Coordinates of C-alpha atoms in Angstrom, one line a residue:
M1 CA -14.9 56.1 2.4
S2 CA -17.1 59.2 1.4
I3 CA -15.9 60.9 -1.6
L4 CA -17.3 64.1 -2.9
I5 CA -17.6 64.1 -6.6
P6 CA -17.4 67.8 -7.9
S7 CA -19.9 69.0 -10.0
R8 CA -18.1 70.5 -13.1
Q9 CA -18.9 72.1 -16.5
L10 CA -16.9 72.4 -19.6
F11 CA -13.6 74.4 -19.3
I12 CA -13.3 76.7 -21.9
D13 CA -11.4 79.7 -22.2
G14 CA -10.4 79.6 -18.5
E15 CA -14.0 79.5 -17.3
W16 CA -16.6 76.7 -16.4
R17 CA -19.2 76.8 -19.1
E18 CA -22.5 75.0 -19.6
P19 CA -22.8 72.9 -22.9
V20 CA -24.7 74.7 -25.6
R21 CA -27.1 71.7 -25.5
K22 CA -27.1 71.6 -21.7
N23 CA -26.7 67.6 -21.8
R24 CA -24.9 65.5 -19.4
I25 CA -23.6 62.0 -19.0
P26 CA -23.9 59.9 -15.8
V27 CA -20.7 58.7 -13.9
I28 CA -21.0 55.1 -13.1
N29 CA -18.7 53.6 -10.3
P30 CA -17.7 50.1 -11.9
A31 CA -17.3 48.8 -8.4
T32 CA -20.8 49.2 -7.3
E33 CA -22.6 49.8 -10.7
Q34 CA -24.1 52.8 -9.0
I35 CA -24.4 56.4 -10.6
I36 CA -22.4 58.7 -8.3
G37 CA -22.3 61.8 -10.4
D38 CA -22.4 63.2 -13.9
I39 CA -20.2 65.0 -16.4
P40 CA -20.9 67.6 -19.2
A41 CA -21.5 66.3 -22.8
A42 CA -19.8 68.5 -25.4
T43 CA -21.0 68.7 -28.9
E44 CA -19.9 70.0 -32.2
E45 CA -21.1 73.6 -31.0
D46 CA -19.0 73.7 -28.0
V47 CA -15.9 72.2 -30.1
N48 CA -16.2 75.3 -32.1
I49 CA -16.3 77.7 -29.0
A50 CA -13.2 76.0 -27.8
V51 CA -11.2 76.3 -30.9
D52 CA -12.0 79.7 -31.3
A53 CA -11.0 80.3 -27.4
A54 CA -7.7 78.5 -28.2
H55 CA -6.8 80.4 -31.2
E56 CA -7.6 83.7 -29.5
A57 CA -5.2 82.6 -26.6
L58 CA -2.3 82.3 -29.2
K59 CA -2.9 85.7 -30.5
R60 CA -3.4 87.6 -27.5
N61 CA -1.0 90.5 -26.9
G62 CA 0.8 89.6 -30.2
G63 CA 1.5 85.9 -28.9
K64 CA 3.6 87.3 -26.2
E65 CA 1.3 85.6 -23.6
W66 CA 2.1 82.3 -24.5
A67 CA 3.1 81.1 -28.2
S68 CA 6.1 83.2 -28.4
A69 CA 6.9 83.7 -24.7
S70 CA 10.0 82.1 -23.4
G71 CA 9.9 78.6 -22.5
A72 CA 10.9 79.7 -18.9
H73 CA 7.8 81.6 -18.6
R74 CA 5.6 78.5 -19.8
A75 CA 7.8 76.5 -17.5
K76 CA 6.6 78.4 -14.5
Y77 CA 3.0 77.3 -15.3
L78 CA 3.9 73.7 -15.7
R79 CA 5.5 73.4 -12.4
A80 CA 2.8 75.3 -10.5
I81 CA 0.5 72.8 -12.1
A82 CA 2.9 70.0 -10.9
S83 CA 2.7 71.4 -7.5
K84 CA -1.1 71.7 -7.1
I85 CA -1.2 67.9 -8.2
V86 CA 1.1 67.0 -5.6
E87 CA -1.1 68.9 -2.9
K88 CA -4.2 67.2 -4.3
K89 CA -2.8 63.7 -4.9
S90 CA -5.2 61.9 -2.3
E91 CA -8.4 63.7 -3.8
L92 CA -7.2 63.1 -7.2
A93 CA -6.2 59.3 -6.7
K94 CA -9.7 58.6 -4.9
L95 CA -11.5 60.3 -7.9
E96 CA -9.4 58.0 -10.4
A97 CA -10.2 54.8 -8.3
I98 CA -14.0 55.4 -8.2
D99 CA -14.1 56.6 -11.8
C100 CA -12.4 53.9 -13.6
G101 CA -11.9 51.1 -11.2
K102 CA -8.1 51.2 -10.8
P103 CA -6.9 50.2 -7.5
L104 CA -6.1 53.1 -5.1
E105 CA -2.7 52.4 -4.6
E106 CA -2.0 52.4 -8.2
A107 CA -4.1 55.6 -8.9
A108 CA -1.8 57.2 -6.4
W109 CA 1.3 56.0 -8.3
D110 CA -0.3 57.5 -11.5
V111 CA -0.8 60.9 -9.7
D112 CA 2.8 61.0 -8.9
D113 CA 3.7 60.4 -12.5
V114 CA 1.4 63.0 -13.6
A115 CA 3.3 65.5 -11.4
G116 CA 6.6 64.1 -12.6
C117 CA 5.6 64.6 -16.2
F118 CA 4.6 68.3 -15.9
E119 CA 7.9 68.9 -14.2
Y120 CA 9.9 67.0 -16.7
N121 CA 8.3 69.0 -19.5
A122 CA 8.9 72.3 -17.6
D123 CA 12.5 71.4 -17.9
L124 CA 12.3 70.8 -21.5
A125 CA 10.6 74.1 -21.9
E126 CA 13.4 75.9 -20.3
E127 CA 15.8 73.9 -22.5
L128 CA 14.0 75.3 -25.6
D129 CA 15.4 78.8 -24.9
R130 CA 18.8 77.3 -24.7
N131 CA 18.4 75.4 -28.2
Q132 CA 16.6 78.2 -30.3
N133 CA 18.5 79.6 -33.2
A134 CA 20.6 76.4 -33.7
S135 CA 23.0 76.8 -36.5
V136 CA 23.3 74.4 -39.6
A137 CA 26.4 74.0 -41.4
L138 CA 26.4 74.9 -45.2
P139 CA 29.1 74.4 -47.8
M140 CA 29.3 78.1 -48.6
D141 CA 30.4 80.7 -46.2
T142 CA 28.1 83.3 -48.3
F143 CA 25.4 82.0 -46.5
K144 CA 24.4 81.4 -42.8
C145 CA 21.6 79.0 -41.6
H146 CA 19.9 78.8 -38.3
L147 CA 16.7 77.1 -37.1
I148 CA 13.9 78.0 -34.6
R149 CA 11.1 76.0 -33.1
E150 CA 7.6 77.4 -33.0
P151 CA 4.5 75.8 -31.5
I152 CA 2.3 74.0 -34.0
G153 CA -0.6 76.1 -33.0
V154 CA -4.1 74.6 -31.7
V155 CA -4.0 70.9 -31.0
G156 CA -6.7 68.4 -30.2
L157 CA -5.8 65.8 -27.6
I158 CA -8.0 62.7 -27.6
T159 CA -7.4 60.4 -24.6
P160 CA -8.5 56.8 -23.1
W161 CA -9.9 55.8 -19.9
N162 CA -7.3 53.3 -18.5
Y163 CA -5.1 56.1 -17.4
P164 CA -7.3 59.1 -17.4
L165 CA -5.1 62.0 -16.1
L166 CA -1.8 60.4 -16.9
M167 CA -2.7 59.8 -20.6
A168 CA -3.9 63.2 -20.8
T169 CA -0.8 64.8 -19.2
W170 CA 1.5 62.9 -21.7
K171 CA -0.2 65.0 -24.4
V172 CA -1.1 68.4 -22.6
A173 CA 2.3 68.9 -20.8
P174 CA 4.4 68.8 -24.0
A175 CA 1.6 70.8 -25.9
M176 CA 2.0 73.7 -23.4
A177 CA 5.7 73.4 -23.1
A178 CA 5.9 73.7 -26.9
G179 CA 3.8 76.8 -26.8
C180 CA 0.5 75.4 -28.1
A181 CA -3.1 75.9 -27.1
A182 CA -5.0 72.6 -26.4
I183 CA -8.4 71.1 -26.5
L184 CA -8.5 68.1 -24.4
K185 CA -11.2 65.5 -24.9
P186 CA -11.0 62.7 -22.3
S187 CA -12.9 59.7 -22.7
E188 CA -16.5 59.8 -21.5
L189 CA -16.1 56.5 -19.4
A190 CA -13.6 58.5 -17.0
S191 CA -13.3 62.1 -17.0
L192 CA -13.6 63.1 -13.5
T193 CA -9.8 63.9 -12.9
C194 CA -9.3 65.5 -16.3
L195 CA -12.0 68.1 -15.4
E196 CA -10.0 68.8 -12.0
L197 CA -7.1 69.7 -14.3
G198 CA -9.2 72.4 -15.4
E199 CA -9.7 73.7 -12.0
I200 CA -6.1 73.2 -11.2
C201 CA -5.2 75.5 -14.1
R202 CA -7.7 78.0 -13.2
E203 CA -6.1 78.1 -9.7
V204 CA -2.5 78.8 -11.0
G205 CA -3.7 81.4 -13.2
L206 CA -3.1 79.6 -16.7
P207 CA -4.0 82.4 -19.5
P208 CA -7.4 81.6 -20.7
G209 CA -7.9 79.3 -23.6
I210 CA -4.4 77.7 -23.5
L211 CA -5.9 74.4 -22.1
N212 CA -9.6 73.9 -22.9
I213 CA -11.4 70.5 -21.5
L214 CA -14.4 69.1 -23.3
T215 CA -16.0 65.9 -21.8
G216 CA -18.5 64.2 -24.0
L217 CA -19.1 61.3 -26.5
G218 CA -16.4 60.5 -29.2
Q219 CA -18.8 60.9 -32.0
E220 CA -20.2 64.0 -30.7
A221 CA -17.3 65.8 -29.4
G222 CA -14.1 63.9 -30.5
A223 CA -15.1 63.4 -34.1
P224 CA -15.8 67.2 -34.9
L225 CA -12.5 68.0 -32.9
A226 CA -10.3 65.7 -35.2
A227 CA -12.3 66.9 -38.4
H228 CA -12.2 70.6 -37.4
P229 CA -10.3 72.7 -40.1
N230 CA -8.7 75.1 -37.5
V231 CA -7.2 72.4 -35.4
D232 CA -3.7 72.2 -36.5
K233 CA -2.6 68.6 -35.1
I234 CA -4.5 65.8 -33.5
A235 CA -2.8 63.4 -30.8
F236 CA -5.0 60.2 -30.1
T237 CA -4.5 57.3 -27.8
G238 CA -7.3 54.6 -28.1
S239 CA -8.3 51.5 -30.0
S240 CA -6.7 51.0 -33.7
A241 CA -10.5 51.2 -35.2
T242 CA -11.0 54.6 -33.7
G243 CA -7.5 55.7 -34.6
S244 CA -8.2 54.8 -38.0
K245 CA -11.1 57.0 -38.1
V246 CA -9.4 59.8 -36.5
M247 CA -6.3 59.6 -39.2
T248 CA -9.1 59.7 -42.1
A249 CA -10.9 63.0 -40.5
A250 CA -7.5 64.7 -40.0
A251 CA -6.2 63.8 -43.7
Q252 CA -9.1 65.6 -44.9
N253 CA -7.4 69.1 -43.6
V254 CA -3.9 67.5 -44.1
K255 CA -3.0 67.9 -40.5
P256 CA -0.4 65.9 -38.9
V257 CA -1.7 63.1 -36.1
T258 CA 0.2 61.0 -33.4
L259 CA -1.4 57.7 -32.8
E260 CA -1.0 55.4 -29.8
L261 CA -3.2 52.5 -30.7
G262 CA -3.8 49.0 -29.5
G263 CA -1.4 46.2 -28.7
K264 CA -1.3 42.3 -28.3
S265 CA 2.3 42.4 -26.6
P266 CA 4.2 39.1 -26.2
I267 CA 6.5 38.3 -23.2
V268 CA 9.2 35.7 -24.1
V269 CA 10.3 33.4 -21.2
F270 CA 13.5 31.3 -21.9
D271 CA 14.6 28.2 -19.8
D272 CA 17.4 29.9 -17.9
V273 CA 15.2 32.0 -15.7
D274 CA 14.6 32.4 -12.2
I275 CA 11.0 31.1 -12.5
D276 CA 9.8 32.7 -9.2
K277 CA 10.8 36.2 -10.7
A278 CA 9.5 35.5 -14.1
V279 CA 6.1 34.6 -12.8
E280 CA 6.0 38.0 -10.9
W281 CA 6.9 40.1 -14.1
T282 CA 4.3 38.0 -16.2
L283 CA 1.5 38.4 -13.8
F284 CA 2.3 42.0 -13.5
G285 CA 2.5 42.5 -17.1
C286 CA -0.8 41.4 -18.0
F287 CA -2.8 42.1 -14.8
W288 CA -1.8 45.4 -13.7
T289 CA -4.3 48.0 -13.8
N290 CA -6.9 45.3 -14.1
G291 CA -5.4 44.2 -17.3
Q292 CA -6.6 47.4 -19.1
I293 CA -3.0 48.5 -20.5
C294 CA -2.4 49.0 -24.4
S295 CA 1.1 47.4 -23.7
A296 CA -0.1 44.6 -21.6
T297 CA 2.2 41.7 -22.3
S298 CA -0.9 39.5 -22.5
R299 CA 0.7 36.8 -24.8
L300 CA 3.0 34.4 -22.6
L301 CA 5.5 32.6 -25.2
I302 CA 7.5 30.1 -22.6
H303 CA 9.9 27.8 -23.4
E304 CA 8.5 24.2 -23.3
S305 CA 11.1 22.6 -20.7
I306 CA 9.7 24.7 -18.0
S307 CA 6.2 25.3 -19.1
E308 CA 4.8 22.9 -16.5
E309 CA 6.4 24.4 -13.5
F310 CA 6.0 27.9 -14.6
L311 CA 2.1 27.4 -15.5
E312 CA 1.7 25.7 -12.1
K313 CA 3.1 28.9 -10.1
L314 CA 1.3 31.3 -12.5
V315 CA -2.1 29.8 -11.7
K316 CA -1.2 29.6 -8.0
W317 CA -0.2 33.2 -7.6
A318 CA -2.9 34.5 -10.0
K319 CA -5.6 33.0 -7.7
N320 CA -3.9 34.7 -4.7
I321 CA -4.5 38.0 -6.2
K322 CA -6.7 40.4 -4.0
I323 CA -9.9 41.3 -6.1
C324 CA -11.9 43.9 -4.4
D325 CA -13.2 47.3 -4.1
P326 CA -10.1 49.7 -5.7
L327 CA -10.5 51.7 -2.4
E328 CA -10.0 48.7 0.0
E329 CA -6.5 48.3 1.2
G330 CA -4.1 45.8 -0.5
C331 CA -6.5 45.8 -3.9
R332 CA -4.4 44.5 -6.6
L333 CA -7.3 43.9 -8.9
G334 CA -10.4 46.1 -9.3
P335 CA -13.3 46.0 -11.7
V336 CA -12.9 46.7 -15.7
V337 CA -14.3 50.2 -16.5
S338 CA -17.8 49.6 -17.7
S339 CA -20.5 47.2 -18.4
G340 CA -20.0 47.1 -21.9
Q341 CA -16.1 46.4 -21.5
Y342 CA -16.9 43.8 -18.8
E343 CA -19.2 41.7 -21.5
K344 CA -16.6 42.2 -24.3
V345 CA -13.9 40.7 -21.8
L346 CA -16.1 37.8 -20.8
K347 CA -17.1 37.1 -24.3
F348 CA -13.3 36.9 -25.6
V349 CA -12.9 34.1 -22.7
S350 CA -15.9 32.2 -23.9
T351 CA -15.0 32.4 -27.5
A352 CA -11.6 31.1 -26.7
K353 CA -13.0 28.1 -24.6
S354 CA -15.7 27.4 -27.7
E355 CA -12.6 27.5 -30.2
G356 CA -10.8 24.8 -28.2
A357 CA -8.5 26.6 -25.8
T358 CA -8.2 25.5 -22.2
I359 CA -9.0 28.0 -19.4
L360 CA -6.7 27.1 -16.5
C361 CA -8.2 29.7 -14.3
G362 CA -10.4 32.6 -14.1
G363 CA -12.6 34.3 -16.6
E364 CA -15.5 34.5 -14.4
R365 CA -17.0 36.8 -11.8
P366 CA -15.4 36.3 -8.2
Q367 CA -18.3 34.4 -6.0
N368 CA -18.0 36.8 -3.2
L369 CA -18.8 39.9 -5.3
K370 CA -22.3 40.2 -6.5
K371 CA -22.1 43.8 -7.8
G372 CA -19.2 45.5 -10.0
F373 CA -17.7 44.7 -13.2
Y374 CA -15.1 42.3 -11.8
M375 CA -13.4 39.2 -13.1
E376 CA -10.8 36.7 -12.0
P377 CA -7.5 37.1 -13.9
A378 CA -7.9 34.4 -16.7
I379 CA -4.9 32.2 -18.0
I380 CA -5.6 30.2 -21.2
T381 CA -3.6 27.7 -22.7
N382 CA -3.9 25.4 -25.7
V383 CA -4.1 28.5 -28.0
T384 CA -3.8 28.4 -31.5
R385 CA -2.5 31.2 -33.8
S386 CA -6.1 31.2 -35.5
M387 CA -8.1 31.7 -32.4
E388 CA -9.4 35.3 -31.6
I389 CA -7.7 35.3 -28.2
W390 CA -4.4 35.1 -30.0
K391 CA -4.8 37.8 -32.3
E392 CA -7.2 40.6 -30.9
E393 CA -6.5 43.0 -27.9
V394 CA -8.6 41.9 -24.9
F395 CA -8.2 44.9 -22.7
G396 CA -8.7 43.1 -19.5
P397 CA -7.1 40.4 -17.2
V398 CA -6.8 37.6 -19.9
L399 CA -3.5 36.1 -20.6
C400 CA -3.0 33.6 -23.3
V401 CA -0.1 31.1 -23.4
K402 CA 2.1 29.3 -26.1
T403 CA 5.2 27.3 -25.9
F404 CA 8.1 27.4 -28.1
T405 CA 11.4 25.4 -28.5
T406 CA 13.9 27.5 -30.3
E407 CA 14.9 31.2 -30.2
E408 CA 14.0 31.5 -33.8
E409 CA 10.6 30.2 -33.2
A410 CA 9.9 32.7 -30.1
I411 CA 10.7 35.5 -32.2
E412 CA 8.6 34.3 -35.2
L413 CA 5.5 33.8 -32.8
A414 CA 6.2 37.0 -30.9
N415 CA 5.9 38.9 -34.2
D416 CA 2.7 36.8 -35.4
T417 CA 0.5 40.1 -34.7
H418 CA -0.4 43.1 -36.6
Y419 CA 0.3 45.0 -33.6
G420 CA 3.6 46.4 -32.5
L421 CA 3.7 48.4 -29.3
G422 CA 5.4 46.5 -26.6
A423 CA 7.4 43.3 -25.9
A424 CA 9.5 41.7 -23.1
V425 CA 12.2 39.3 -23.2
I426 CA 13.1 37.0 -19.8
S427 CA 16.4 35.5 -19.7
K428 CA 19.7 35.4 -17.9
D429 CA 21.7 35.6 -21.1
L430 CA 21.9 39.1 -21.8
E431 CA 23.5 38.4 -25.3
R432 CA 20.3 36.2 -26.3
C433 CA 18.1 39.2 -24.9
E434 CA 19.8 41.5 -27.1
R435 CA 19.4 39.3 -30.2
V436 CA 15.9 38.6 -29.4
S437 CA 15.0 42.3 -28.7
K438 CA 16.6 43.2 -32.2
G439 CA 14.6 40.8 -33.8
L440 CA 11.1 41.8 -32.1
E441 CA 8.9 44.1 -34.1
A442 CA 7.9 46.5 -31.4
G443 CA 8.4 50.2 -30.5
I444 CA 9.3 49.3 -27.0
V445 CA 11.3 46.1 -25.7
W446 CA 11.6 45.5 -21.9
I447 CA 14.5 43.1 -20.8
N448 CA 13.7 41.2 -17.5
C449 CA 10.9 43.1 -16.9
S450 CA 7.5 44.3 -18.1
Q451 CA 5.8 48.0 -18.3
P452 CA 8.4 50.2 -16.8
C453 CA 7.5 53.7 -18.0
F454 CA 9.6 57.1 -17.8
S455 CA 8.6 60.5 -19.0
Q456 CA 12.3 60.9 -20.0
A457 CA 12.2 58.1 -23.0
P458 CA 9.9 57.9 -25.8
W459 CA 6.9 55.9 -26.1
G460 CA 5.1 54.6 -29.2
G461 CA 4.8 51.7 -31.5
K462 CA 4.5 50.4 -35.1
K463 CA 2.4 48.6 -37.4
R464 CA -1.4 48.9 -36.2
S465 CA -0.4 50.2 -32.7
G466 CA 0.3 53.5 -34.5
F467 CA 3.2 56.0 -35.1
G468 CA 4.8 59.0 -33.7
R469 CA 6.4 59.0 -30.3
E470 CA 5.1 60.5 -26.8
L471 CA 7.1 61.3 -23.8
G472 CA 11.0 62.4 -23.9
E473 CA 12.2 65.1 -26.0
R474 CA 10.3 63.5 -29.1
G475 CA 7.1 64.1 -27.2
L476 CA 7.6 67.8 -27.3
E477 CA 9.0 67.7 -31.0
N478 CA 5.3 66.6 -31.8
Y479 CA 4.1 69.9 -31.1
Q480 CA 6.7 72.1 -32.8
N481 CA 7.3 73.3 -36.3
V482 CA 10.8 73.9 -37.4
K483 CA 11.4 77.1 -39.2
Q484 CA 14.8 77.7 -41.3
F485 CA 16.2 81.3 -41.5
C486 CA 19.0 81.5 -44.4
N487 CA 20.8 84.8 -44.5
L488 CA 23.2 86.1 -47.1
T489 CA 26.3 87.3 -45.3
I490 CA 27.5 89.5 -48.0
F491 CA 25.8 92.0 -50.0
A492 CA 26.4 90.7 -53.6
S493 CA 24.5 90.2 -56.9
L494 CA 22.6 86.9 -57.7
H495 CA 25.1 86.5 -60.8
V496 CA 28.1 86.5 -58.5
I497 CA 26.3 84.1 -56.0
M498 CA 25.2 81.7 -58.7
L499 CA 28.9 81.7 -60.1
R500 CA 30.1 80.4 -56.7
V501 CA 27.2 78.0 -56.1
A502 CA 27.7 76.4 -59.8
K503 CA 31.2 75.2 -58.5
L504 CA 29.3 73.4 -55.8
V505 CA 26.2 71.9 -57.5
S506 CA 26.3 71.8 -61.4
S507 CA 22.4 72.0 -61.6
Y508 CA 22.6 75.6 -60.4
I509 CA 24.1 76.6 -63.8
T510 CA 20.5 76.6 -64.9
H511 CA 19.9 79.3 -62.4
Q512 CA 22.8 81.2 -63.6
Q513 CA 21.6 81.3 -67.2
W514 CA 18.1 82.5 -65.9
C515 CA 20.0 85.4 -64.3
Y516 CA 21.5 86.4 -67.6
D517 CA 18.1 86.0 -69.3
I518 CA 16.5 88.8 -67.2
K519 CA 19.0 91.5 -67.8

């Protein structure tokens, strides 16, 4: 299948601009290990230009062009972008597949979700108009209070490579709906579709500077973006280690951050399940998107009474997963994204084996695939809680397994991690599902399934998986400031007002005395 790789520059102020230093980064197809194109490499100089463009975009025409325009006005652009994404679905899915190794069918699902996310945030933008000037009940009729929501300003959005366009959209769409101007910095390992989003914005006539896209290395582009004094907020999805650095940089300018970081999510399977269905969800929850999911339920906790039968089927079905070029029909597992990630995942498996774990299957290159960063899905048992494979995020097709006896033990094992993004519980006993779910330390709990995600529902974690929420109404709130207006409803002296206030709150007597003292 011949695929044209567009040659793009940086997208700044509505135009394609060559990086100041003119550097570029090769694009490597993880299925073939061949260079198939290149992307521009932004540096601090380009970040400065993009931030200036974003600020100018918000001030243009007194802000009426975007920041202070109606939500309905912004929604028209979001819907136009969604329409273009649908129109270019086939092209975008193919670019995604050859850029990050995602099976083509999954890439196509992602593009559908991208369009849906823009549409949903267009709805939220329109709803902003209806919810502006919300009144606040006060204990005194002498005052009236109402609230308005304003865009937080210029935002820096730093996104990962496992869902290149979708993870970018989770941030771009609500930021635009809220009235912000954004600088998107996608991962250098997979940026092709994010650059195409720039072309889509140009085609629909998005006002210049509202979305700027800077590809490049994290240290050269992402770090100066996070630390820039004129960026009002940072939203980051990626590793916990990098998230800590982003948070430190943002703290120097006391700017808010939203962090969606790593995970080591459990899937707890009780003894009353339909084993076939539970095996399906276990495989899907860990090996979907080549196992490269921050929320992957990569720790299987299974009741000891069904473990033998369950693992037998799990291994049999894992061996039947079709591993091949992402563009090949029926592909269910493609390559991991890069040589560096490939070596990292293989090392996790070899370390687990050296520490005494048992590799039931996988963890090696498929014999029929001599090129590409492919690995057979690994299932690892005899895992102890001190092992690296139990504690650390692999971000590849690797599942580790432990058994449990009681419900209390299952909860304790599930929470034995410094992450807290997702968790899954599988049981026919819905009351037990409810009890266990409440006991799990995670921001997202799936019951009798794993990995469903909807634009309407908030997404995020706790502990070292980060804080803040994306998606849903809370995702839009990330990009807003709330301003309070408090009005005096009758013209009266401060002395009269304070007399009335003092009857409600005794501390205001001090203010009453102050009024007397200045006369």
